[in-house]
PDB file of C-alpha atoms in Angstrom:
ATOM      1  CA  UNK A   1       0.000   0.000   0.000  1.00 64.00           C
ATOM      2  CA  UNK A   2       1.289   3.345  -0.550  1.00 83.00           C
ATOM      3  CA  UNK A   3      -0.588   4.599   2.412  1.00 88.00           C
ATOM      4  CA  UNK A   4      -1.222   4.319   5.902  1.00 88.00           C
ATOM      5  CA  UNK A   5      -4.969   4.864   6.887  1.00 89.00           C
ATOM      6  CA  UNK A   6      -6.315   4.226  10.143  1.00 92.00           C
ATOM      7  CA  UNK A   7      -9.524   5.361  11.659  1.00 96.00           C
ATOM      8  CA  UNK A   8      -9.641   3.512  15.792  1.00 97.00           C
ATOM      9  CA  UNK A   9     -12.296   5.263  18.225  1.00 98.00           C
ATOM     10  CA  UNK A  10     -11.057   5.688  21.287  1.00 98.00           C
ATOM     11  CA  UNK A  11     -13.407   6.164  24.741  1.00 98.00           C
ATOM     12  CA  UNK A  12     -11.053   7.643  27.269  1.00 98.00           C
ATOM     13  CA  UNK A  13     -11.683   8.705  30.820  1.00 97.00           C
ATOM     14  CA  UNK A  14      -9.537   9.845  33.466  1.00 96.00           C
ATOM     15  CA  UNK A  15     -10.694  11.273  37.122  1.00 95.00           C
ATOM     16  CA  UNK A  16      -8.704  13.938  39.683  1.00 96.00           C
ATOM     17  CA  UNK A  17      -7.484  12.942  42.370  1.00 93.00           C
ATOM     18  CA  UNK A  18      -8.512  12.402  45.696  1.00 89.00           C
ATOM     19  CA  UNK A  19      -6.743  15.553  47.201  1.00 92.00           C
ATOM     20  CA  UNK A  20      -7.772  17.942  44.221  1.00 96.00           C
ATOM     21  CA  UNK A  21     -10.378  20.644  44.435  1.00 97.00           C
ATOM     22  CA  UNK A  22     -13.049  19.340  42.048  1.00 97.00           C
ATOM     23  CA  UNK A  23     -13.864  21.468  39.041  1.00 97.00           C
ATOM     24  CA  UNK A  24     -16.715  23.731  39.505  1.00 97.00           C
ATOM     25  CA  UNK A  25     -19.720  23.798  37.387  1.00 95.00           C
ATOM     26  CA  UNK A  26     -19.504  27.227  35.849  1.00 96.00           C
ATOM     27  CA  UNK A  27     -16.329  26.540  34.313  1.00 97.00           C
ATOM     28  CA  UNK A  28     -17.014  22.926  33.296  1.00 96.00           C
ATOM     29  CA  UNK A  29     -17.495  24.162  29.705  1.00 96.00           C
ATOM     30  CA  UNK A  30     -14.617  25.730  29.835  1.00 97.00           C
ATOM     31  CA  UNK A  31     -12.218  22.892  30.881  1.00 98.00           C
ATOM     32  CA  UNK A  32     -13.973  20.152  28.167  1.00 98.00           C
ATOM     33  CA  UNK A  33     -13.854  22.882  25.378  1.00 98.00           C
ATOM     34  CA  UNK A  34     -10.091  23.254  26.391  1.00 98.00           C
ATOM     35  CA  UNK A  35      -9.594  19.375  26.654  1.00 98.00           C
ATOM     36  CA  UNK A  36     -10.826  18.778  23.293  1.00 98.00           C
ATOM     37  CA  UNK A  37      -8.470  21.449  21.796  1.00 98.00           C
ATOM     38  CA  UNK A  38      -5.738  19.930  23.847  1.00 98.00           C
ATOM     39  CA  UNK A  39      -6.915  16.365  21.875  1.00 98.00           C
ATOM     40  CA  UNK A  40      -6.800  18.052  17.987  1.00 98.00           C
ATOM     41  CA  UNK A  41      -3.521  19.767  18.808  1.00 98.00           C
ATOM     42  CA  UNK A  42      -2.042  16.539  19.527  1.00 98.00           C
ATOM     43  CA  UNK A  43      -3.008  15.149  16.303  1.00 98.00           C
ATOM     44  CA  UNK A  44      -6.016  13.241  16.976  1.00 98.00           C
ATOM     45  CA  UNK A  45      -9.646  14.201  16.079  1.00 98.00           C
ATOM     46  CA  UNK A  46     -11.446  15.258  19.171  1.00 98.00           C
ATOM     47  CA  UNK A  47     -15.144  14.001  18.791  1.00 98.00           C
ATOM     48  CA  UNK A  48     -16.709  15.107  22.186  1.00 98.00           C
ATOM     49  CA  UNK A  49     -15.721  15.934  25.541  1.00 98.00           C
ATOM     50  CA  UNK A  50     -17.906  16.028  28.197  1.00 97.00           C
ATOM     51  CA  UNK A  51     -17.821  14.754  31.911  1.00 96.00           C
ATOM     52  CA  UNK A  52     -18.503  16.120  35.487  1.00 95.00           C
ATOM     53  CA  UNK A  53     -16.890  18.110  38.485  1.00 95.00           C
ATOM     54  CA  UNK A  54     -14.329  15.182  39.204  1.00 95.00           C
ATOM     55  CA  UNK A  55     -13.921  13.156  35.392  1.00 96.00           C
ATOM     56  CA  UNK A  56     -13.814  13.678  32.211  1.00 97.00           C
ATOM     57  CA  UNK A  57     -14.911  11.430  29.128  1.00 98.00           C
ATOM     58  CA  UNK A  58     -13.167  11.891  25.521  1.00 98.00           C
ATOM     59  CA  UNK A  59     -14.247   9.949  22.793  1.00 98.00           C
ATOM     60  CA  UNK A  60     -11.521  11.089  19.734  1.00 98.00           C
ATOM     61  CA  UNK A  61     -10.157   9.367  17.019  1.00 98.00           C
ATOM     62  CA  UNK A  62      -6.793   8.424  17.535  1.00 98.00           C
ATOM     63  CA  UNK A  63      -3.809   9.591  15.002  1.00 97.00           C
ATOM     64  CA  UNK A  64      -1.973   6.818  13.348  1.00 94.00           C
ATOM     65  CA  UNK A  65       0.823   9.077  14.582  1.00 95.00           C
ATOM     66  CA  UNK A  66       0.159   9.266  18.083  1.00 97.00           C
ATOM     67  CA  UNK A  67       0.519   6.553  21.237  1.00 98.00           C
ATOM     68  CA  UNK A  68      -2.923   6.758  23.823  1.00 98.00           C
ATOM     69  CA  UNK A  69      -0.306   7.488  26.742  1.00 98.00           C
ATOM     70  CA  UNK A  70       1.620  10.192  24.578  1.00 98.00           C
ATOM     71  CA  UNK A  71      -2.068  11.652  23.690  1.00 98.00           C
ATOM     72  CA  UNK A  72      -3.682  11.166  27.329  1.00 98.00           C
ATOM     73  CA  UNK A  73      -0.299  12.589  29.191  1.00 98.00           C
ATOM     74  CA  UNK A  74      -0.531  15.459  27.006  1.00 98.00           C
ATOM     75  CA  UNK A  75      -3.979  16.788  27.878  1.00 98.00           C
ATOM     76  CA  UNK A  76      -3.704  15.952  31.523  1.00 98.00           C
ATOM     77  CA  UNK A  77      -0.464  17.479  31.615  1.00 98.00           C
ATOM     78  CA  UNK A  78      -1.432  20.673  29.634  1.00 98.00           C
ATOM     79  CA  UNK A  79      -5.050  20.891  31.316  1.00 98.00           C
ATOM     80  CA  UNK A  80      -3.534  21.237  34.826  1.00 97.00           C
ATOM     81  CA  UNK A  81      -1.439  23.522  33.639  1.00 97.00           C
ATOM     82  CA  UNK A  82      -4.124  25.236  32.209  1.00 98.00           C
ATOM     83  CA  UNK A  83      -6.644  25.240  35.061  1.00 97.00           C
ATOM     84  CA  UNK A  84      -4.341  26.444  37.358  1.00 97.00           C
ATOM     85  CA  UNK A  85      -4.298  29.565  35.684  1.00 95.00           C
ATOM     86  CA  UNK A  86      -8.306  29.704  35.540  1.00 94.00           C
ATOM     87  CA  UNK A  87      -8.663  30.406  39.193  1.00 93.00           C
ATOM     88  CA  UNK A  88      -7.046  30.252  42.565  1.00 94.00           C
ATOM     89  CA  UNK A  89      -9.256  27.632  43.806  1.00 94.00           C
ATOM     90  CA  UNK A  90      -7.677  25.412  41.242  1.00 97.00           C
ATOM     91  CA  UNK A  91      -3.913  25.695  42.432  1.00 96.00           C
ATOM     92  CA  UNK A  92      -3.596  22.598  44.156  1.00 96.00           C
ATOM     93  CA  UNK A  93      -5.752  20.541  41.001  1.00 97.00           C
ATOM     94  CA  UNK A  94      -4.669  17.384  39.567  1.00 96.00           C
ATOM     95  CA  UNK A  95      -5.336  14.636  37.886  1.00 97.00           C
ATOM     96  CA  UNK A  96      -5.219  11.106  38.537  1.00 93.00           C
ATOM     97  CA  UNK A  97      -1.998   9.190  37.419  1.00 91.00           C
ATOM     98  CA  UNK A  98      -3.784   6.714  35.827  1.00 91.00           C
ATOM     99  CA  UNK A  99      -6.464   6.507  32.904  1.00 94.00           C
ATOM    100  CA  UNK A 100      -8.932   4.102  30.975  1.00 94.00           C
ATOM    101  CA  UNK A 101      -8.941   3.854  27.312  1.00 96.00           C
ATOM    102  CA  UNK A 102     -11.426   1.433  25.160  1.00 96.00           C
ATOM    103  CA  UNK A 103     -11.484   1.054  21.377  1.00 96.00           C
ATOM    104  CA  UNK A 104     -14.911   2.021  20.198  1.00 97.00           C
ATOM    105  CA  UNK A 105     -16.818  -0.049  17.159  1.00 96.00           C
ATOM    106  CA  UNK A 106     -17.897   2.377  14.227  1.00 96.00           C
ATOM    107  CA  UNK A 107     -21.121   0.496  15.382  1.00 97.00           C
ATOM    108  CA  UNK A 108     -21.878   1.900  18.493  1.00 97.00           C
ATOM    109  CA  UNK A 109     -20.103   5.659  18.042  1.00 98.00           C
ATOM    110  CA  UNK A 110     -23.715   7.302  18.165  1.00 98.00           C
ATOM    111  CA  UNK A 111     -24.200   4.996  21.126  1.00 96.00           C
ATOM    112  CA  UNK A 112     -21.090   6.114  23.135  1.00 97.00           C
ATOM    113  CA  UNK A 113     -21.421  10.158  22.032  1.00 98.00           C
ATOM    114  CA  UNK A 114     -24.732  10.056  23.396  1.00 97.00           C
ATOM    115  CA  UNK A 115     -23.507   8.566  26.826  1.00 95.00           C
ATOM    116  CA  UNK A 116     -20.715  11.000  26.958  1.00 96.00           C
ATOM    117  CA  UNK A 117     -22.889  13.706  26.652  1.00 96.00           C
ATOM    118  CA  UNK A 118     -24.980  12.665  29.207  1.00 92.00           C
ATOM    119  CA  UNK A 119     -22.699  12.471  31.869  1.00 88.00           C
ATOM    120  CA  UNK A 120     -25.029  14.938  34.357  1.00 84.00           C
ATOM    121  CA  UNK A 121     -28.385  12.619  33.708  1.00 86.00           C
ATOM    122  CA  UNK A 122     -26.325   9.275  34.231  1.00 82.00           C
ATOM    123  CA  UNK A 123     -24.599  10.356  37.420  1.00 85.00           C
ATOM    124  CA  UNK A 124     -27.857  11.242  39.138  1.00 86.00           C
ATOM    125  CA  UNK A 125     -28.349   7.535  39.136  1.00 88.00           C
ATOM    126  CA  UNK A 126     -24.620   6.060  39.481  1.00 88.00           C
ATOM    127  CA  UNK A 127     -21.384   7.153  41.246  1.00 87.00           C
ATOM    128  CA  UNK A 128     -18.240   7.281  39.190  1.00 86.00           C
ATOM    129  CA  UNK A 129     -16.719   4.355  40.795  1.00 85.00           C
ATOM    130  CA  UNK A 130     -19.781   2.169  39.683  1.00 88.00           C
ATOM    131  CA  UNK A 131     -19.320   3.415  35.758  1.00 88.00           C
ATOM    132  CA  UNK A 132     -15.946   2.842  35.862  1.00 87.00           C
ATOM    133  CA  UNK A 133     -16.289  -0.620  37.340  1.00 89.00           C
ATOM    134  CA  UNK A 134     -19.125  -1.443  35.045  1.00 90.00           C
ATOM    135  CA  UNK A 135     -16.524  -0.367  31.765  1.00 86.00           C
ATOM    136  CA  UNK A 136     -13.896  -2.516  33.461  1.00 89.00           C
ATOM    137  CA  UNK A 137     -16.182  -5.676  33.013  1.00 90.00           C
ATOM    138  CA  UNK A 138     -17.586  -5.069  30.468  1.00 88.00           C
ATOM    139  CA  UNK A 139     -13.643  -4.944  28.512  1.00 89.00           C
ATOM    140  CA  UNK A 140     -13.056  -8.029  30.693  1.00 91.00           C
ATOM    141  CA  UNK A 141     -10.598  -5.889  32.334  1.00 89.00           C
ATOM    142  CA  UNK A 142      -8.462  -7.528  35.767  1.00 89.00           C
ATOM    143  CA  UNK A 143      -8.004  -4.723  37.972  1.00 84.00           C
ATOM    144  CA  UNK A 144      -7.648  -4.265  41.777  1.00 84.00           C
ATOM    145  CA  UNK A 145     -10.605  -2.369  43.460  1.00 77.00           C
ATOM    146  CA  UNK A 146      -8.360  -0.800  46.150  1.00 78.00           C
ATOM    147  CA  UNK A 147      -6.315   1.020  43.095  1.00 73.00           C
ATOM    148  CA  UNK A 148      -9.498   2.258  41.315  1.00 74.00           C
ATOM    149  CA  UNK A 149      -9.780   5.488  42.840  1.00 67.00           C
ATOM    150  CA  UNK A 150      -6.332   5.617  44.910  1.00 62.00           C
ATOM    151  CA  UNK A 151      -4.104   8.563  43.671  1.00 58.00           C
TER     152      UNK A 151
END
């Protein structure tokens, strides 16, 4: 072939930690519109970012030129940066060291855009920890419960 074409959906989400003042709701907007511009400047395709006060969900496609630690390192590390300088309620913020990552199917895209953007509606009914454990089975995923929220 003459060319390299790729086209892999990724679902990423990542959570602050424990310690870090959670993001407020009036600038929510603010720090997903960011994140996304983060994701295109990195070379990937930001799709939609959405997420609440203490996570964030990306779905993107992912650059045939670009790792998913160089590309999730890169917007954590720039968005803390970032939010820092938003307000001084945010100086101590941070992110979690670790993140999730799932390839999506072009078959259920519309399925996982419409979950990301309804982050606020789903966790009225679920905690974080549950969605995260629920995405963990559901990849068949081995992890250890006492790491899943530990920063």
């Amino acid at each position: 072939m003459s060319q390299s074409l790729t086209k892999i959906y990724l679902h990423i989400i990542f959570h602050i930690k424990t310690t870090s003042p959670a993001i407020c709701e009036e600038d929510l907007t603010r720090v997903h519109a960011y994140i996304g511009q983060l994701v295109n400047e990195i070379g990937c395709t930001n799709i939609w970012t959405d997420g609440t006060h203490d996570h964030v969900h990306i779905l993107c496609l992912l650059s045939r030129e670009v790792t998913v630690a160089n590309l999730v390192s890169g917007v954590k590390r720039n968005c803390s940066r970032w939010i820092k300088n938003v307000s001084d309620a945010y100086n101590k913020f941070e992110w979690q060291g670790g993140y999730a990552a799932f390839s999506v199917s072009q078959s259920v895209v519309d399925k996982t855009l419409n979950y990301i953007k309804n982050q606020k509606e789903h966790h009225k009914k679920h905690t974080f920890h549950e969605e995260y454990i629920e995405f963990l089975k559901l990849y068949n995923i081995e992890y250890d419960d006492r790491y899943v929220l530990s920063d």
